[in-house]
Amino acid sequence: MAKADIRIRGRSFSIACTPGQEMRVQRLAEQLDARLTVISSAVGDIGDDRLLLIAALALLDELDAARQAAPSAASDAQAATLLTAMAMKVEALAARLESGGAA
């Protein structure tokens, strides 16, 4: 297991991660630290526990909104099935028209 060394609010941490993911973890930690700085500026000194709680809730809110805005895999599959069925009907109709049959 690899380790990423990060700093959050001036404190150093060593975080276990998948090998090759160290830089990603460090970038995420930098983003979290920046977000905590913004929140701390807005709400004042409320302690790290509450500050991290607010940040976690804000991040989960953003994730939930992104999930709701993104089309689901199920609706993509349904759309693909519908398009395939429609294409088959159009092809059958075209074949009937080419053979001189009534539509």
CSV table of C-alpha atoms in Angstrom, one decimal, residues 35-103:
chain,number,residue,atom,x,y,z
A,35,ARG,CA,-12.6,24.6,0.8
A,36,LEU,CA,-12.1,24.4,4.5
A,37,THR,CA,-10.3,27.8,4.4
A,38,VAL,CA,-13.3,29.3,2.5
A,39,ILE,CA,-15.8,27.8,5.0
A,40,SER,CA,-13.8,28.9,8.0
A,41,SER,CA,-13.7,32.5,6.6
A,42,ALA,CA,-17.5,32.4,6.3
A,43,VAL,CA,-18.4,30.9,9.7
A,44,GLY,CA,-15.5,31.8,11.9
A,45,ASP,CA,-13.6,29.6,14.3
A,46,ILE,CA,-16.0,26.7,15.0
A,47,GLY,CA,-13.4,23.9,15.5
A,48,ASP,CA,-12.1,21.4,13.1
A,49,ASP,CA,-14.8,18.8,13.8
A,50,ARG,CA,-17.6,21.1,12.9
A,51,LEU,CA,-15.7,22.6,10.0
A,52,LEU,CA,-15.1,19.1,8.5
A,53,LEU,CA,-18.7,18.2,9.1
A,54,ILE,CA,-19.9,21.3,7.1
A,55,ALA,CA,-17.4,20.6,4.3
A,56,ALA,CA,-18.6,16.9,4.2
A,57,LEU,CA,-22.2,17.9,4.0
A,58,ALA,CA,-21.5,20.5,1.3
A,59,LEU,CA,-19.5,18.0,-0.8
A,60,LEU,CA,-22.3,15.4,-0.4
A,61,ASP,CA,-24.8,18.0,-1.5
A,62,GLU,CA,-22.8,18.7,-4.6
A,63,LEU,CA,-22.4,15.0,-5.4
A,64,ASP,CA,-26.1,14.4,-4.9
A,65,ALA,CA,-27.0,17.3,-7.3
A,66,ALA,CA,-24.5,16.0,-9.9
A,67,ARG,CA,-26.0,12.5,-9.7
A,68,GLN,CA,-29.5,13.9,-10.1
A,69,ALA,CA,-28.5,16.0,-13.1
A,70,ALA,CA,-26.7,13.1,-14.9
A,71,PRO,CA,-28.7,10.7,-16.9
A,72,SER,CA,-28.8,7.3,-15.4
A,73,ALA,CA,-27.4,4.2,-17.0
A,74,ALA,CA,-30.8,2.6,-16.9
A,75,SER,CA,-32.4,5.5,-18.8
A,76,ASP,CA,-29.6,5.3,-21.4
A,77,ALA,CA,-30.2,1.6,-21.8
A,78,GLN,CA,-34.0,2.2,-22.2
A,79,ALA,CA,-33.3,4.8,-24.8
A,80,ALA,CA,-31.0,2.5,-26.7
A,81,THR,CA,-33.6,-0.3,-26.7
A,82,LEU,CA,-36.2,2.1,-27.9
A,83,LEU,CA,-34.0,3.4,-30.7
A,84,THR,CA,-33.1,-0.1,-31.8
A,85,ALA,CA,-36.8,-1.1,-31.9
A,86,MET,CA,-37.6,2.1,-33.9
A,87,ALA,CA,-34.8,1.4,-36.3
A,88,MET,CA,-36.0,-2.2,-36.9
A,89,LYS,CA,-39.5,-0.9,-37.7
A,90,VAL,CA,-38.2,1.7,-40.1
A,91,GLU,CA,-36.0,-0.9,-41.8
A,92,ALA,CA,-39.0,-3.3,-42.1
A,93,LEU,CA,-41.1,-0.5,-43.5
A,94,ALA,CA,-38.4,0.4,-46.0
A,95,ALA,CA,-38.1,-3.2,-47.1
A,96,ARG,CA,-41.8,-3.4,-47.7
A,97,LEU,CA,-41.8,-0.2,-49.7
A,98,GLU,CA,-38.9,-1.4,-51.8
A,99,SER,CA,-40.6,-4.7,-52.6
A,100,GLY,CA,-43.7,-2.8,-53.7
A,101,GLY,CA,-45.8,-3.9,-50.7
A,102,ALA,CA,-48.3,-1.5,-49.0
A,103,ALA,CA,-47.1,0.5,-46.1
